[in-house]
Coordinates of C-alpha atoms in Angstrom, one line a residue:
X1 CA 12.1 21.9 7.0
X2 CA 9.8 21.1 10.2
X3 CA 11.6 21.0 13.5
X4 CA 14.0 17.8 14.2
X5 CA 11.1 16.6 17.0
X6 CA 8.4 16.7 14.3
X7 CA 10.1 14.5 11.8
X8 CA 10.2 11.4 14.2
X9 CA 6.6 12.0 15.2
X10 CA 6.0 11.9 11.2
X11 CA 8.1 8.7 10.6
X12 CA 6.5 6.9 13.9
X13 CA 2.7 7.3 12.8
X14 CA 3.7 5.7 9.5
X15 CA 5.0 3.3 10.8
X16 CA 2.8 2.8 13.6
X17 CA -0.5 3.3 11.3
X18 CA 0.8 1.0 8.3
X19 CA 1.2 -1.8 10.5
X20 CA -1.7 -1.5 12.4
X21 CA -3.2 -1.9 9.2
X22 CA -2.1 -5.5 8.4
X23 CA -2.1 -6.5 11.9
X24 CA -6.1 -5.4 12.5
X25 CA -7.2 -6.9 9.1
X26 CA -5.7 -10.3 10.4
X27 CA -7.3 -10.0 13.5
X28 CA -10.2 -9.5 11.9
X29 CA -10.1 -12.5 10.1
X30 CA -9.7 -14.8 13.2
X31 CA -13.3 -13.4 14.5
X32 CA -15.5 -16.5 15.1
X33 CA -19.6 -14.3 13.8
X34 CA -21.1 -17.8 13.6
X35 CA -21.8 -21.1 15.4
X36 CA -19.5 -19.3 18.3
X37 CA -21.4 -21.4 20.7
X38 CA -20.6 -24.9 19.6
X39 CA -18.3 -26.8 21.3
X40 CA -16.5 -28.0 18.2
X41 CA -14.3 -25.0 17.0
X42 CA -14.4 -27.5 13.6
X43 CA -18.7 -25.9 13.0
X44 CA -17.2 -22.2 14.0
X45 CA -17.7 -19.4 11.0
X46 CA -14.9 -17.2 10.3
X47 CA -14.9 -13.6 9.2
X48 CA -13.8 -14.2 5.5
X49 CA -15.3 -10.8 3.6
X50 CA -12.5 -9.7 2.1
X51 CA -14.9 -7.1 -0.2
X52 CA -16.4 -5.9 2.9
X53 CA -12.8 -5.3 4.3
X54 CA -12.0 -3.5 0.8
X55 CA -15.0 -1.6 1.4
X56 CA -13.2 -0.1 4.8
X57 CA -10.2 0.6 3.1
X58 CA -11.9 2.9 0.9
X59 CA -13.8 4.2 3.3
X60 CA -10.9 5.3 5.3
X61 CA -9.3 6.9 1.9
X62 CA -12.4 9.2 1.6
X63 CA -11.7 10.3 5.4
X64 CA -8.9 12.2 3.4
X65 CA -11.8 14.9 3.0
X66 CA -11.9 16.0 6.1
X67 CA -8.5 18.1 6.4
X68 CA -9.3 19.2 2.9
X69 CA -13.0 20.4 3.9
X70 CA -11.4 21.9 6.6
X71 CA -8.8 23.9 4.6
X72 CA -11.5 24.9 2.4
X73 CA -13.6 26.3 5.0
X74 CA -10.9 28.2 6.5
X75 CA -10.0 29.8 3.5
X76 CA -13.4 31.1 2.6
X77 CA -13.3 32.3 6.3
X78 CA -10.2 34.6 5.7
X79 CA -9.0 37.2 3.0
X80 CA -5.8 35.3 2.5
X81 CA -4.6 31.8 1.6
X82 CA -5.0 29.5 4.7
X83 CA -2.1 26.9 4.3
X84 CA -0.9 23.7 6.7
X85 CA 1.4 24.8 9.4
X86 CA 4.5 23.6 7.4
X87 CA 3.7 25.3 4.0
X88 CA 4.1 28.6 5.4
X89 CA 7.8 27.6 5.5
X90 CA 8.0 26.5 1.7
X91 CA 6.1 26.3 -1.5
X92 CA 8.7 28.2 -4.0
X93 CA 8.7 25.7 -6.9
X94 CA 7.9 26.7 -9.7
X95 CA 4.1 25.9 -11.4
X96 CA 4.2 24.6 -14.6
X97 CA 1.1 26.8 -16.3
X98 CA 1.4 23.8 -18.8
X99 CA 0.0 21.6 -16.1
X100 CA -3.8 21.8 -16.4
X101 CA -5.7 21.7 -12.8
X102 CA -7.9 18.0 -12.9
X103 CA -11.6 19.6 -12.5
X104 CA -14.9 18.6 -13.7
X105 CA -15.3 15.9 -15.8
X106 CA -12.2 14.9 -15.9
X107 CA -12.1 14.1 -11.6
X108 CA -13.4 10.5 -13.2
X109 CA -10.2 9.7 -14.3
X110 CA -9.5 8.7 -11.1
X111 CA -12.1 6.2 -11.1
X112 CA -9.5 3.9 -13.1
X113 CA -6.8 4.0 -10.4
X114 CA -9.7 3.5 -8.0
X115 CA -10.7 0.4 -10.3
X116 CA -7.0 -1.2 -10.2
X117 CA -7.1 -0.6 -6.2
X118 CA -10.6 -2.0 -5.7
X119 CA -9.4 -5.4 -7.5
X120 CA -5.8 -5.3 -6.3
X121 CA -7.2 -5.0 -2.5
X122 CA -9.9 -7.5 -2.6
X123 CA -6.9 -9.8 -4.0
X124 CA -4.7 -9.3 -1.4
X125 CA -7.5 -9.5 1.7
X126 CA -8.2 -12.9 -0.2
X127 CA -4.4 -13.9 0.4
X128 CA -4.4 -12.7 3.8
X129 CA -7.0 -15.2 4.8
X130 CA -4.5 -18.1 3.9
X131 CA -1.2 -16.7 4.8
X132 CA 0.6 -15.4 7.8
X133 CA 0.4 -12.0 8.3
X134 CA 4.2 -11.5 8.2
X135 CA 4.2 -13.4 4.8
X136 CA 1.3 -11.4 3.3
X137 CA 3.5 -8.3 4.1
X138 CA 6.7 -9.2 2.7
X139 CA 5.1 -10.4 -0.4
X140 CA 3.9 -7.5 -1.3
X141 CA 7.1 -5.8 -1.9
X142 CA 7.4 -7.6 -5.1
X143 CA 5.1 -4.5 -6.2
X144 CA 8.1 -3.1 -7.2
X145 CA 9.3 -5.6 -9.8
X146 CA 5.5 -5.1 -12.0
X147 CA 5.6 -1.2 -11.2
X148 CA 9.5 -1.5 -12.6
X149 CA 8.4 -3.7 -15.6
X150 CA 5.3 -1.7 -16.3
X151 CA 7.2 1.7 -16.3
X152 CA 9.4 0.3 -19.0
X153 CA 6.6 -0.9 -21.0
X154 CA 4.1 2.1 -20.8
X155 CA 5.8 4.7 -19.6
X156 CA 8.8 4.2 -21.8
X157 CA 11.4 4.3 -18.8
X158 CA 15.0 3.2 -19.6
X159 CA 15.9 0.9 -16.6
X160 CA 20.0 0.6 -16.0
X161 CA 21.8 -3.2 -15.7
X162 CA 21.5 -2.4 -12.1
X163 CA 18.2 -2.3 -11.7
X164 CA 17.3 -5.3 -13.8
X165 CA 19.7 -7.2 -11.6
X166 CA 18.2 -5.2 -8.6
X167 CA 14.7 -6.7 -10.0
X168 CA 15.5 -10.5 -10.6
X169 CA 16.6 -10.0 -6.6
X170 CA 13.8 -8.9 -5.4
X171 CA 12.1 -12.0 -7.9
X172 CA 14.6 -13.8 -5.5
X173 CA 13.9 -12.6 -2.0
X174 CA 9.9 -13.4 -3.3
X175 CA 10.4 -16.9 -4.0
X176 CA 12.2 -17.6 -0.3
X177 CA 10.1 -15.8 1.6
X178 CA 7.4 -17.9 -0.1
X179 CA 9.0 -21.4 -0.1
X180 CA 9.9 -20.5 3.5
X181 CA 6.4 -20.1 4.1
X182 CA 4.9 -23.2 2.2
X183 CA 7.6 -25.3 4.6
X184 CA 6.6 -24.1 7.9
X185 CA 3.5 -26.9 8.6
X186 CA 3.5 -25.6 12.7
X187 CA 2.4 -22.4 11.9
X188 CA 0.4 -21.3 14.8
X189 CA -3.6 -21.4 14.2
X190 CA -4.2 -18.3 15.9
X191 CA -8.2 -19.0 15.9
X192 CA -7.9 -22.2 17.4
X193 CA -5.1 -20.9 19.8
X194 CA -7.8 -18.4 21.1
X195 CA -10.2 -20.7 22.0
X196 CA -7.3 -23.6 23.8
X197 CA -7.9 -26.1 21.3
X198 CA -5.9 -28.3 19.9
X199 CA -4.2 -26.8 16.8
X200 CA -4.1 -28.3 13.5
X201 CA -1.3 -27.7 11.1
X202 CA -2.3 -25.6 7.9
X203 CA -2.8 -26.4 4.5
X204 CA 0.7 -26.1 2.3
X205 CA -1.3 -25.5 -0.4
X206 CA -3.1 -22.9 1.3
X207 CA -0.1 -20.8 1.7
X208 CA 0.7 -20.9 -1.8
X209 CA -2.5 -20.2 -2.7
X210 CA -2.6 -17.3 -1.0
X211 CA 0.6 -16.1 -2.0
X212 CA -0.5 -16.4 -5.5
X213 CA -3.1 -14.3 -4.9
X214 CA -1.1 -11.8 -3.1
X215 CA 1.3 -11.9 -5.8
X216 CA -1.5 -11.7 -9.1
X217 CA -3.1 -8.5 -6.9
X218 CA 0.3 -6.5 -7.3
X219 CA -0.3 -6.4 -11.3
X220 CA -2.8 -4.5 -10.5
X221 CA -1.7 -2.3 -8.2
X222 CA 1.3 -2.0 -9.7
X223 CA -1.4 -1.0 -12.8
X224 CA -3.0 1.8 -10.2
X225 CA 0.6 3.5 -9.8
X226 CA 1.0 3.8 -13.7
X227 CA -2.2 5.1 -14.8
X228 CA -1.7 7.5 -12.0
X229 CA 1.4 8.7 -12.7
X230 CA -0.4 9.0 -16.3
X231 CA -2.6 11.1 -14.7
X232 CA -0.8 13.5 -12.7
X233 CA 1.8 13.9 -15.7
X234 CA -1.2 16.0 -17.2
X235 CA -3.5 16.7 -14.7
X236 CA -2.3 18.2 -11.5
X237 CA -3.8 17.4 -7.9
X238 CA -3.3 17.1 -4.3
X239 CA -2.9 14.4 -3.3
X240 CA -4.6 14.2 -0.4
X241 CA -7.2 15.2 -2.5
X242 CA -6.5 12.4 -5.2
X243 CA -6.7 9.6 -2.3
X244 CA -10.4 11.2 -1.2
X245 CA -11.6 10.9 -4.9
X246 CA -10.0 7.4 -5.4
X247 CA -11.9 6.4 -2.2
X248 CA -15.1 8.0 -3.1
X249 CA -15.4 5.9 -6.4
X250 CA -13.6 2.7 -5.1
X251 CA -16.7 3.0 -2.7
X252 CA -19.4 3.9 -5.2
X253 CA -17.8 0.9 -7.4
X254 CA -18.8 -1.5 -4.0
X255 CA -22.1 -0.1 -4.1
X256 CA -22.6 -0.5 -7.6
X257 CA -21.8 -4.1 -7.6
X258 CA -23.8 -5.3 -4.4
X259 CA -27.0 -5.9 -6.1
X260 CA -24.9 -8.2 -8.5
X261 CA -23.4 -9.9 -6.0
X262 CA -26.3 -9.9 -3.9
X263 CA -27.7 -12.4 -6.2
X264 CA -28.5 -16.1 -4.9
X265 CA -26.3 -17.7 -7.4
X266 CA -23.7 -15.7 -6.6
X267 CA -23.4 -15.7 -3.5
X268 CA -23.5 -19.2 -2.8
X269 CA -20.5 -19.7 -5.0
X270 CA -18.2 -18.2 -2.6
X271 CA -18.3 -17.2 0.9
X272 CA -16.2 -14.2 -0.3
X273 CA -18.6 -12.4 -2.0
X274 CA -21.7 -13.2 0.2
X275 CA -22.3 -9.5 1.2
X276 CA -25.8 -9.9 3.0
X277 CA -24.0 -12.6 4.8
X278 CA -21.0 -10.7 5.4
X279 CA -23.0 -7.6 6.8
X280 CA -25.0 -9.4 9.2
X281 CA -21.9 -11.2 10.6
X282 CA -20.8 -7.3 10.5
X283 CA -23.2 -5.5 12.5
X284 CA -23.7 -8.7 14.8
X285 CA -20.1 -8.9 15.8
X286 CA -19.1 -6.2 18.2
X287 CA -15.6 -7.3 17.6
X288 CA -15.3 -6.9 13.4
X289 CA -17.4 -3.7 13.6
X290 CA -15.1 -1.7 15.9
X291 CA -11.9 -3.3 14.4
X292 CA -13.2 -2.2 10.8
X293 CA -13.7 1.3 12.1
X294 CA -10.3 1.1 13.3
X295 CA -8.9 0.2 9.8
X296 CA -10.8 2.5 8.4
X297 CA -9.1 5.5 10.5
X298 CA -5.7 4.2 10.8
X299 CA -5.8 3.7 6.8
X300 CA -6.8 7.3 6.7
X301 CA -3.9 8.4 9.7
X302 CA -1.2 5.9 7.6
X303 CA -2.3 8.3 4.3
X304 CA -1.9 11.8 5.8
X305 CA 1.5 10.3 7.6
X306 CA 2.5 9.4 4.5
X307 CA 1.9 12.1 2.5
X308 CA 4.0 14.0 5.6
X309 CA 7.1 11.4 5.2
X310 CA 7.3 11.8 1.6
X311 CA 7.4 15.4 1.6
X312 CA 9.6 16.4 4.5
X313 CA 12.5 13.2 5.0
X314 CA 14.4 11.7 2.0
X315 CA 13.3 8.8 -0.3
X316 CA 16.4 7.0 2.1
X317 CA 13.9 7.6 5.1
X318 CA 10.9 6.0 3.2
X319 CA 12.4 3.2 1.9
X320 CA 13.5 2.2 5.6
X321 CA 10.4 3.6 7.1
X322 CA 8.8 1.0 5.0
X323 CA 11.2 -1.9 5.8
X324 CA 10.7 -0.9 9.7
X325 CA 7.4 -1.5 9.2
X326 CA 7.2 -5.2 7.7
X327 CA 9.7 -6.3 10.8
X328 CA 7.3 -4.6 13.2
X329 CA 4.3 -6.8 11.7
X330 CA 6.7 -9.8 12.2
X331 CA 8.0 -8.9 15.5
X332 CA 4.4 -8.4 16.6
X333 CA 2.5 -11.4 15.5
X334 CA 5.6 -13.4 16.6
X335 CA 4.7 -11.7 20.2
X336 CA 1.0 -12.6 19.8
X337 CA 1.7 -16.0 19.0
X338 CA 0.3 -16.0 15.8
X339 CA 2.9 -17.4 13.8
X340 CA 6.7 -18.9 15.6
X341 CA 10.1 -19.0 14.6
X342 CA 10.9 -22.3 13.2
X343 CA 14.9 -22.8 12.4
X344 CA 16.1 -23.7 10.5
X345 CA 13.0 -22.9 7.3
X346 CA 13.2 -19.0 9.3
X347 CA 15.9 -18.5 8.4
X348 CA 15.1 -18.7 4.7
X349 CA 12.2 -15.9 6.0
X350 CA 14.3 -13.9 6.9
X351 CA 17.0 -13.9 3.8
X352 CA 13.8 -13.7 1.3
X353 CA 13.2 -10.5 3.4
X354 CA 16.9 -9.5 2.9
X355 CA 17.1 -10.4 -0.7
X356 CA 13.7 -8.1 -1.1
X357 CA 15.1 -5.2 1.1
X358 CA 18.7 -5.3 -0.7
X359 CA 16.8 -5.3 -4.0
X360 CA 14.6 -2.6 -3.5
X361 CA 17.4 -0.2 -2.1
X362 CA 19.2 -1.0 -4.8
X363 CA 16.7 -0.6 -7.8
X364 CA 16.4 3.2 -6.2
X365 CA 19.2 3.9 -6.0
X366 CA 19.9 3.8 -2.2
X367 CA 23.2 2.0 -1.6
X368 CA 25.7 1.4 -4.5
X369 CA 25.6 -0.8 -7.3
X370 CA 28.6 -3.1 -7.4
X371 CA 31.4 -1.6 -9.3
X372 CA 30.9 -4.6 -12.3
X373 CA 27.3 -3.0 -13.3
X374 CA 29.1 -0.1 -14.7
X375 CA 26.0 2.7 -13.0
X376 CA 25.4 5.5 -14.7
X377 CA 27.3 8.5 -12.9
X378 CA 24.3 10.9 -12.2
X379 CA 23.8 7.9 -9.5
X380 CA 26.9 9.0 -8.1
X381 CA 25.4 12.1 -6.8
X382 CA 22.3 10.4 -5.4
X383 CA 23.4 7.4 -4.0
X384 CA 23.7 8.4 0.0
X385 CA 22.1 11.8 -0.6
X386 CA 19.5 12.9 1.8
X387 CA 17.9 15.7 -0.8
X388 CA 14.4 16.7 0.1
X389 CA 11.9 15.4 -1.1
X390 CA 8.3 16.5 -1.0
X391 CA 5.1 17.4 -2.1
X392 CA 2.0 19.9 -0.4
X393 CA -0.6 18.1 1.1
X394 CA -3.5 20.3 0.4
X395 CA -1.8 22.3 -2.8
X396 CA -4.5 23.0 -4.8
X397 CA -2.8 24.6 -7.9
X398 CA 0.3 21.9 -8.6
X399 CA 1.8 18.6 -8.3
X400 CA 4.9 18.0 -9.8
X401 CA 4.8 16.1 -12.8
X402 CA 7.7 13.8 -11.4
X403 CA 6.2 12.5 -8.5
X404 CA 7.2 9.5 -7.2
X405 CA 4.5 7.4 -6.7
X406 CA 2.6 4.8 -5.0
X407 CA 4.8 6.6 -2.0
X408 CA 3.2 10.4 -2.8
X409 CA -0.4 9.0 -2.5
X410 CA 0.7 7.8 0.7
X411 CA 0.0 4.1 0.4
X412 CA 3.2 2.5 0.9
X413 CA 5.6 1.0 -1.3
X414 CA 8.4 2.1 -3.0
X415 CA 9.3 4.5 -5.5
X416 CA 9.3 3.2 -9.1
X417 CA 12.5 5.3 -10.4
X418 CA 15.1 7.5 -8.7
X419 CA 14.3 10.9 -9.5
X420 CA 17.2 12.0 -10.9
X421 CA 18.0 9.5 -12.8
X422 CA 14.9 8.9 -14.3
X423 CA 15.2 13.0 -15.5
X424 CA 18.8 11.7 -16.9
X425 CA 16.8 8.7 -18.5
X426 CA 14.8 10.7 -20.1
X427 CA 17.0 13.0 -21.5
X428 CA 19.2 10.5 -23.3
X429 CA 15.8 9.0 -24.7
X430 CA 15.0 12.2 -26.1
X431 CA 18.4 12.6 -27.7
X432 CA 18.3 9.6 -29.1
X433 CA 15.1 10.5 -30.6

């Protein structure tokens, strides 16, 4: 267990890194890289490449590398194993000899979780553009009801009445949060706010678009976290390591596809997938070109800090972490004028958000069903617990078959199943069997 000044530092740079990462892909968005000199803000050309801001995400996932380079090197420098500070203080699972190392060919599997992220991303970048930043975040902590509903249909998880009932509230807290934000009309225009212009209310229909799409790209993330869970149920990986490879092919899948969309008749269907546009705007704009580098290494930071979290502070921790870190993206675009407080259709904001939060907690297990439920009792023993939770960063030989992901690849979100009682799920399926 790392010293009770390290934890803090741990649980700050998530925080700190996972909202930056919101808050600098908005900010990107408001960039005027065209017609900047015309008086009428109406001609001015936003940044609107949400593949080329995908592109950085991955990018900053194959950063992952470099501590694992690093490791490598070290070790071949020395006669004995060269671990990170903390794992000199731990590491006495046990290693499954059942649990094949992922090597070779089969480091392509990884390409299908890289797939799901590629889409899922591009989705959500898309959504960004028309919602408030604040929105866009609590939005995406419906992932939990698809990786919940997914997890029952593919990986054969037994959820309790509580969590079905913890599901349809977070289905709740969704729908506020995104009727809240189809109400608010004064939304401030942050692009036009920039420039002292008169502001111009936005689009109703915008929002909801965009929290459609926001909403459709969770399927597929919420598709990423089963197939890898699939995978490390098998296969075993750091994963540090895993988010490096998913970044290497979620990159080479860009690359791939650029002479495609390249193409004159795609690209001027939709500004979106104009990627000769979209890197001239990039490498002519000093602004978007230091702020992607920016997401690029804080995406990498919020990975390595979350990989930390997971293993060293309890799912409890996380969960809150994670909360922590929506309110801060509120709090600050609130600050920055981006978006204001408009009572009373906030206040519906902020009980979606509460419906979402109370939800969430409650589908892991983190405060107590209500008595009428009837929960299982192995939840009595986990419910308030603060048991450790963790898994090595740079672990070569093993991770545990039971990992709790999307949290253990360090890319936010929440777990999909309590550990414990998905073990106690599982062993009354096999009974029944």
């Amino acid at each position: 267990m790392p010293s009770s000044f390290y934890v803090p530092i741990l649980l700050a740079g998530m925080i700190i890194t996972g909202s930056s990462n919101s808050l600098w892909s908005k900010w990107q968005d408001m960039q005027c890289v065209e017609n900047c000199s015309d008086s009428n803000p109406a001609n001015h050309v936003l940044y609107e490449q949400p593949v080329w801001q995908t592109l950085q995400m991955f990018l900053g996932e194959m950063l992952c590398f470099l501590p694992v380079i690093y490791t490598w090197l070290r070790a071949h420098q020395r006669t004995v194993p060269v671990f990170l500070p903390d794992d000199l203080e731990e590491d006495t699972r046990k290693i499954d000899d059942t649990c094949e190392e992922l090597r070779g060919w089969k480091i392509l599997l990884l390409w299908l979780p890289a797939a799901c992220d590629l889409t899922g991303t591009t989705l959500m970048n898309v959504g960004l553009l028309y919602t408030p930043v604040s929105i866009y975040q609590m939005t995406r902590g419906a992932l939990v009801l698809f990786v919940g509903t997914l997890s029952v249909i593919f990986l054969h998880r037994r959820l309790w009445l509580y969590q079905w009932v913890s599901l349809l509230t977070v289905m709740a807290g969704i729908s506020l949060v995104g009727y809240s934000g189809s109400l608010i009309k004064e939304v401030v225009n942050p692009t036009l706010r920039l420039l002292g212009t008169d502001q111009s209310d936005p689009e109703v229909s915008n929002v909801l678009v965009g929290v459609f799409f926001i909403l459709f790209a969770q399927v597929f993330t919420a598709t990423q976290f089963v197939v890898e869970e699939k995978i490390m149920a098998r296969y075993s990986v750091a994963p540090l390591v895993a988010v490096g490879y998913e970044g290497l092919f979620g990159t080479l899948s860009i690359i791939m596809c650029m002479p495609i969309l390249a193409t004159p008749s795609i690209a001027s269907s939709s500004p979106f997938f104009d990627l000769p546009r979209g890197w001239y705007q990039l490498v002519n704009t000093p602004t978007v070109l230091w702020s992607g580098i920016a997401i690029a290494i804080s995406i990498s930071m919020f990975n390595y800090f979350g990989l930390s979290v997971t293993r060293h502070v309890s799912a409890t921790a996380r969960s809150l972490t994670d909360t922590c870190r929506t309110l801060l993206i509120w709090l600050v675009s609130l600050g920055l004028g981006w978006e204001k407080l408009l009572f009373p259709i906030s206040l519906l904001q902020v009980l979606g958000f509460s419906f979402l939060v109370y939800g969430t907690f409650l589908f892991n297990g983190l405060v107590r069903p209500p008595s009428f439920l009837h929960p299982p009792l192995v939840l009595e023993e986990t419910v308030g617990g603060e048991a450790e939770e963790g898994e090595a960063l740079l672990a070569s030989q093993h991770m545990d078959d039971t990992a709790a992901l999307p949290v253990d690849l360090g890319q936010g979100g929440y777990d999909v199943l309590p550990k414990d009682v998905r073990l106690h799920a599982q062993g009354i399926s096999s009974a029944e069997d």
